[in-house]
Amino acid sequence: MKDLYEKFAYDYDEFGSIENYLGSERSFFQQLFTEYNVETVLDCACGTGQHLYMLSELGYRVHGSDFSASMLSVASKNLEKCGKNIPLRQCDFRYLGQAFAEQFDAVICLTTSLPHLHTDEDLVTALQSMKDRLRTNGLLVLTQGTTPYTLSLPPIEVVVNREDFSRIFVKEHDNQFQTIHVLDLYHSKVRLESSQYDIVYKIILDDDYRRLLSEAGFGNIQIYGDYDRSPYCEESCRLIVVAQGQKK
Ligand SMILES: C[S@@+](CC[C@H](N)C(=O)[O-])C[C@H]1O[C@@H](n2cnc3c(N)ncnc32)[C@H](O)[C@@H]1O
């Protein structure tokens, strides 16, 4: 599998530093994890470490993994800078058992990470691998920004707009896949440079999640439309899945 983030990782945090770019997610996780008695968490697509940092600040014992060595290297530097000593391992989330023997109270896979897999077979393999890393009735949380509403928005979006830097998403999709062309433009005297990264997501919506999660052995499947846990609907800007791994 190709690492789409090999170079992108080093500029990824132009979205914002890991301490600063989470708002409403904090209380969502705090409430949910309190309800389900979560103490230990595996973030299996941890990227540059933003959720690891946030959850560690909230007092959870966290582990991180990611397929991308570059993302992990950035995460490691970010977390060290924040004074956090969090174990990180390189691992494809389809095969978490190769890197982790332990089980967790929760496994999280956030910000449209699972849709990097493009077949139902791979998706079920990944969900089963996540379930195997959960204690009985442990919690899986998946989040994504792909919904019927966001797919209907204009295809060009300026996501970062600074004097020295702009990040622009140019999006296209068909019935099955969405491609996001990320255009990074550095336009200051010290850095004049552009890069393009193309990320292809499988479009996975609520009914797909219910089917795939049931096949992988999850129950109590809840789907929310935002971090306030409002019900998911066609107009939602987010799709948030919470499910419990059932007894083996
Ligand atoms: C859009 S980024 C999200 C990162 C992070 N969760 C966040 O919220 O910023 C997607 C992440 O998924 C990771 N990823 C994609 N496919 C993966 C796989 N098969 N196994 C593990 N990580 C994967 C990428 O390397 C990348 O770090």
Coordinates of C-alpha atoms and ligand atoms in Angstrom, one line a residue:
M1 CA 0.0 0.0 0.0
K2 CA 1.3 3.4 -0.9
D3 CA 1.8 6.0 1.8
L4 CA -0.2 9.0 0.6
Y5 CA 1.1 11.0 3.6
E6 CA 4.8 10.4 3.0
K7 CA 5.5 14.0 2.1
F8 CA 2.1 15.6 3.1
A9 CA 2.8 14.6 6.8
Y10 CA 5.5 17.3 7.1
D11 CA 3.1 20.1 6.2
Y12 CA -0.1 18.5 7.5
D13 CA -0.2 20.6 10.6
E14 CA -0.7 23.8 8.6
F15 CA -4.3 23.0 9.7
G16 CA -3.1 24.2 13.1
S17 CA -0.9 22.8 15.9
I18 CA -2.0 19.6 17.6
E19 CA -2.8 21.5 20.9
N20 CA -5.1 23.9 19.1
Y21 CA -7.1 22.3 16.4
L22 CA -9.8 20.4 18.3
G23 CA -12.8 22.2 19.8
S24 CA -16.1 20.4 20.1
E25 CA -14.5 16.9 20.0
R26 CA -13.2 17.3 23.5
S27 CA -16.5 17.2 25.3
F28 CA -17.9 14.6 22.9
F29 CA -15.2 12.1 23.9
Q30 CA -15.2 13.1 27.5
Q31 CA -19.0 12.4 27.9
L32 CA -19.0 9.3 25.8
F33 CA -15.9 7.7 27.5
T34 CA -17.4 8.5 30.9
E35 CA -20.6 6.8 30.0
Y36 CA -18.8 3.7 28.8
N37 CA -16.1 3.6 31.6
V38 CA -13.3 4.0 29.1
E39 CA -9.7 4.3 30.5
T40 CA -7.5 3.0 27.7
V41 CA -7.7 4.1 24.1
L42 CA -6.0 3.0 20.9
D43 CA -6.0 5.7 18.1
C44 CA -5.2 3.4 15.1
A45 CA -4.9 6.2 12.5
C46 CA -3.3 8.8 14.8
G47 CA -1.8 11.0 12.1
T48 CA 0.2 13.8 13.7
G49 CA -1.2 13.1 17.2
Q50 CA -3.9 15.6 17.8
H51 CA -6.4 13.2 19.4
L52 CA -3.6 11.4 21.4
Y53 CA -2.7 14.8 22.9
M54 CA -6.3 15.8 23.6
L55 CA -7.2 12.4 25.2
S56 CA -4.0 12.3 27.2
E57 CA -4.7 15.8 28.5
L58 CA -8.2 14.4 29.6
G59 CA -6.5 11.7 31.6
Y60 CA -6.9 8.6 29.3
R61 CA -4.1 6.1 28.8
V62 CA -3.5 6.3 25.0
H63 CA -1.6 4.4 22.4
G64 CA -1.2 5.5 18.8
S65 CA -0.6 3.7 15.5
D66 CA -0.7 4.7 11.9
F67 CA 0.4 3.2 8.6
S68 CA 2.4 6.2 7.6
A69 CA 6.0 6.3 9.0
S70 CA 6.1 10.1 8.2
M71 CA 2.9 10.8 10.1
L72 CA 4.3 8.9 13.1
S73 CA 7.5 10.8 12.9
V74 CA 5.7 14.1 13.0
A75 CA 3.4 12.8 15.8
S76 CA 6.4 11.7 17.8
K77 CA 8.0 15.2 17.5
N78 CA 4.7 17.0 18.2
L79 CA 4.0 14.9 21.4
E80 CA 7.6 15.2 22.7
K81 CA 7.3 19.0 22.3
C82 CA 4.1 19.0 24.4
G83 CA 5.9 16.9 27.1
K84 CA 3.8 13.7 26.3
N85 CA 5.4 10.3 26.3
I86 CA 2.9 8.2 24.3
P87 CA 3.7 4.9 22.7
L88 CA 3.5 4.9 18.9
R89 CA 3.7 2.0 16.6
Q90 CA 3.6 1.7 12.8
C91 CA 0.7 -0.5 11.7
D92 CA -1.9 -0.9 9.0
F93 CA -5.2 -0.9 10.8
R94 CA -6.3 -4.0 8.9
Y95 CA -3.6 -5.9 10.9
L96 CA -3.5 -4.4 14.4
G97 CA -2.8 -7.8 15.9
Q98 CA 0.7 -7.6 14.3
A99 CA 1.6 -4.6 16.5
F100 CA -0.6 -4.9 19.6
A101 CA -1.2 -7.9 21.8
E102 CA -3.1 -5.8 24.4
Q103 CA -6.8 -4.9 24.4
F104 CA -8.3 -1.5 24.9
D105 CA -11.5 0.0 26.3
A106 CA -11.9 2.0 23.1
V107 CA -10.4 2.0 19.6
I108 CA -10.8 5.3 17.6
C109 CA -10.2 5.9 13.9
L110 CA -11.0 9.5 13.2
T111 CA -11.3 12.2 10.5
T112 CA -12.1 10.1 7.4
S113 CA -9.3 7.6 8.0
L114 CA -11.2 4.3 7.4
P115 CA -12.4 5.4 3.9
H116 CA -8.8 5.2 2.7
L117 CA -9.7 1.5 2.2
H118 CA -11.6 1.0 -1.0
T119 CA -13.2 -2.5 -0.9
D120 CA -15.8 -4.0 1.5
E121 CA -13.4 -6.9 2.1
D122 CA -10.7 -4.6 3.3
L123 CA -13.2 -2.6 5.4
V124 CA -14.5 -5.7 7.2
T125 CA -10.9 -6.9 7.7
A126 CA -10.1 -3.5 9.3
L127 CA -13.2 -3.4 11.5
Q128 CA -12.6 -7.0 12.7
S129 CA -9.0 -6.1 13.5
M130 CA -10.2 -3.1 15.5
K131 CA -12.7 -5.4 17.3
D132 CA -10.0 -7.9 18.2
R133 CA -8.2 -5.1 20.0
L134 CA -11.2 -4.2 22.1
R135 CA -12.2 -5.8 25.4
T136 CA -15.7 -7.3 25.4
N137 CA -18.2 -4.5 24.8
G138 CA -15.4 -2.1 24.1
L139 CA -16.2 1.0 22.1
L140 CA -15.3 1.8 18.5
V141 CA -15.5 5.4 17.4
L142 CA -15.2 6.4 13.7
T143 CA -15.6 10.0 12.4
Q144 CA -15.7 11.5 8.9
G145 CA -16.6 14.7 7.1
T146 CA -18.2 12.9 4.1
T147 CA -22.0 13.1 4.1
P148 CA -24.6 13.6 1.4
Y149 CA -24.6 17.3 2.5
T150 CA -20.9 17.9 2.3
L151 CA -20.8 16.0 -1.0
S152 CA -23.3 18.5 -2.4
L153 CA -21.1 21.6 -1.5
P154 CA -19.2 23.5 -4.1
P155 CA -16.0 21.6 -5.2
I156 CA -13.5 24.3 -4.3
E157 CA -12.9 25.1 -0.6
V158 CA -10.3 27.3 0.9
V159 CA -9.5 25.5 4.2
V160 CA -6.5 27.6 5.4
N161 CA -6.1 31.2 4.4
R162 CA -3.1 33.0 5.8
E163 CA -0.8 35.7 4.5
D164 CA 2.0 33.3 3.9
F165 CA 0.1 30.1 3.1
S166 CA -3.2 28.8 1.6
R167 CA -4.6 25.3 1.6
I168 CA -7.3 24.7 -1.0
F169 CA -9.4 21.5 -1.4
V170 CA -10.6 20.7 -4.9
K171 CA -13.1 17.9 -4.6
E172 CA -14.7 15.5 -7.1
H173 CA -16.8 12.4 -6.6
D174 CA -18.8 9.7 -8.3
N175 CA -21.2 7.3 -6.6
Q176 CA -18.4 5.3 -5.0
F177 CA -15.4 7.5 -4.4
Q178 CA -14.5 11.0 -3.5
T179 CA -11.1 12.5 -4.5
I180 CA -9.7 15.5 -2.6
H181 CA -6.9 17.3 -4.3
V182 CA -5.1 19.2 -1.6
L183 CA -3.3 22.2 -3.0
D184 CA -0.8 23.7 -0.6
L185 CA 0.5 27.1 -1.7
Y186 CA 3.3 28.8 0.2
H187 CA 3.4 32.4 -0.9
S188 CA 5.8 34.3 1.3
K189 CA 9.3 35.7 0.5
V190 CA 10.9 32.9 2.6
R191 CA 8.9 30.0 1.0
L192 CA 7.5 30.2 -2.5
E193 CA 6.3 26.7 -3.3
S194 CA 3.3 24.6 -4.2
S195 CA 2.4 21.0 -3.6
Q196 CA -0.5 18.8 -4.5
Y197 CA -1.7 15.7 -2.6
D198 CA -4.5 13.5 -4.0
I199 CA -6.5 11.5 -1.5
V200 CA -9.2 9.1 -2.6
Y201 CA -11.9 8.1 -0.1
K202 CA -14.5 5.4 -0.5
I203 CA -17.9 7.0 0.1
I204 CA -19.2 5.1 3.2
L205 CA -22.6 6.3 4.5
D206 CA -24.8 5.3 7.4
D207 CA -26.4 2.1 5.9
D208 CA -22.9 1.0 4.7
Y209 CA -21.5 1.4 8.2
R210 CA -24.4 -0.6 9.8
R211 CA -23.9 -3.4 7.3
L212 CA -20.1 -3.5 7.6
L213 CA -20.1 -3.2 11.4
S214 CA -22.7 -6.0 11.8
E215 CA -20.6 -8.2 9.5
A216 CA -17.5 -7.5 11.6
G217 CA -19.2 -8.4 14.9
F218 CA -20.2 -5.0 16.3
G219 CA -23.6 -4.2 18.0
N220 CA -25.3 -1.2 19.6
I221 CA -24.4 0.9 16.5
Q222 CA -25.2 4.6 16.9
I223 CA -24.7 7.2 14.2
Y224 CA -24.6 10.9 15.0
G225 CA -24.5 14.0 12.8
D226 CA -22.3 16.1 15.0
Y227 CA -20.2 16.1 18.2
D228 CA -23.2 17.2 20.2
R229 CA -24.6 13.8 19.4
S230 CA -27.5 15.1 17.3
P231 CA -29.1 12.4 15.1
Y232 CA -27.4 11.9 11.7
C233 CA -29.5 13.0 8.7
E234 CA -29.0 13.9 5.1
E235 CA -28.2 17.5 6.1
S236 CA -25.5 16.6 8.6
C237 CA -21.9 17.9 8.2
R238 CA -20.4 14.9 9.9
L239 CA -21.0 11.3 10.3
I240 CA -19.9 9.9 13.6
V241 CA -20.2 6.2 14.4
V242 CA -20.1 4.6 17.8
A243 CA -20.4 0.9 18.2
Q244 CA -19.6 -1.9 20.7
G245 CA -17.6 -5.0 20.0
Q246 CA -19.7 -7.9 20.9
K247 CA -18.7 -11.0 22.8
K248 CA -16.4 -13.3 20.9
Ligands
LIG1 C1 -7.0 12.3 7.1 S1 -5.7 11.6 8.1 C2 -6.4 11.7 9.7 C3 -5.4 11.6 10.8 C4 -5.9 11.8 12.2 N1 -6.8 10.8 12.6 C5 -6.5 13.2 12.3 O1 -7.7 13.2 12.8 O2 -5.9 14.2 12.0 C6 -5.8 9.9 7.7 C7 -4.8 9.0 8.4 O3 -5.1 7.7 8.2 C8 -3.9 6.9 8.0 N2 -4.2 5.7 7.3 C9 -4.7 5.5 6.1 N3 -4.8 4.2 5.8 C10 -4.4 3.5 6.9 C11 -4.3 2.1 7.2 N4 -4.6 1.2 6.4 N5 -3.8 1.8 8.4 C12 -3.4 2.8 9.3 N6 -3.5 4.1 9.1 C13 -4.0 4.5 7.9 C14 -3.0 7.9 7.2 O4 -1.7 7.5 7.3 C15 -3.3 9.2 7.9 O5 -2.5 9.4 9.0

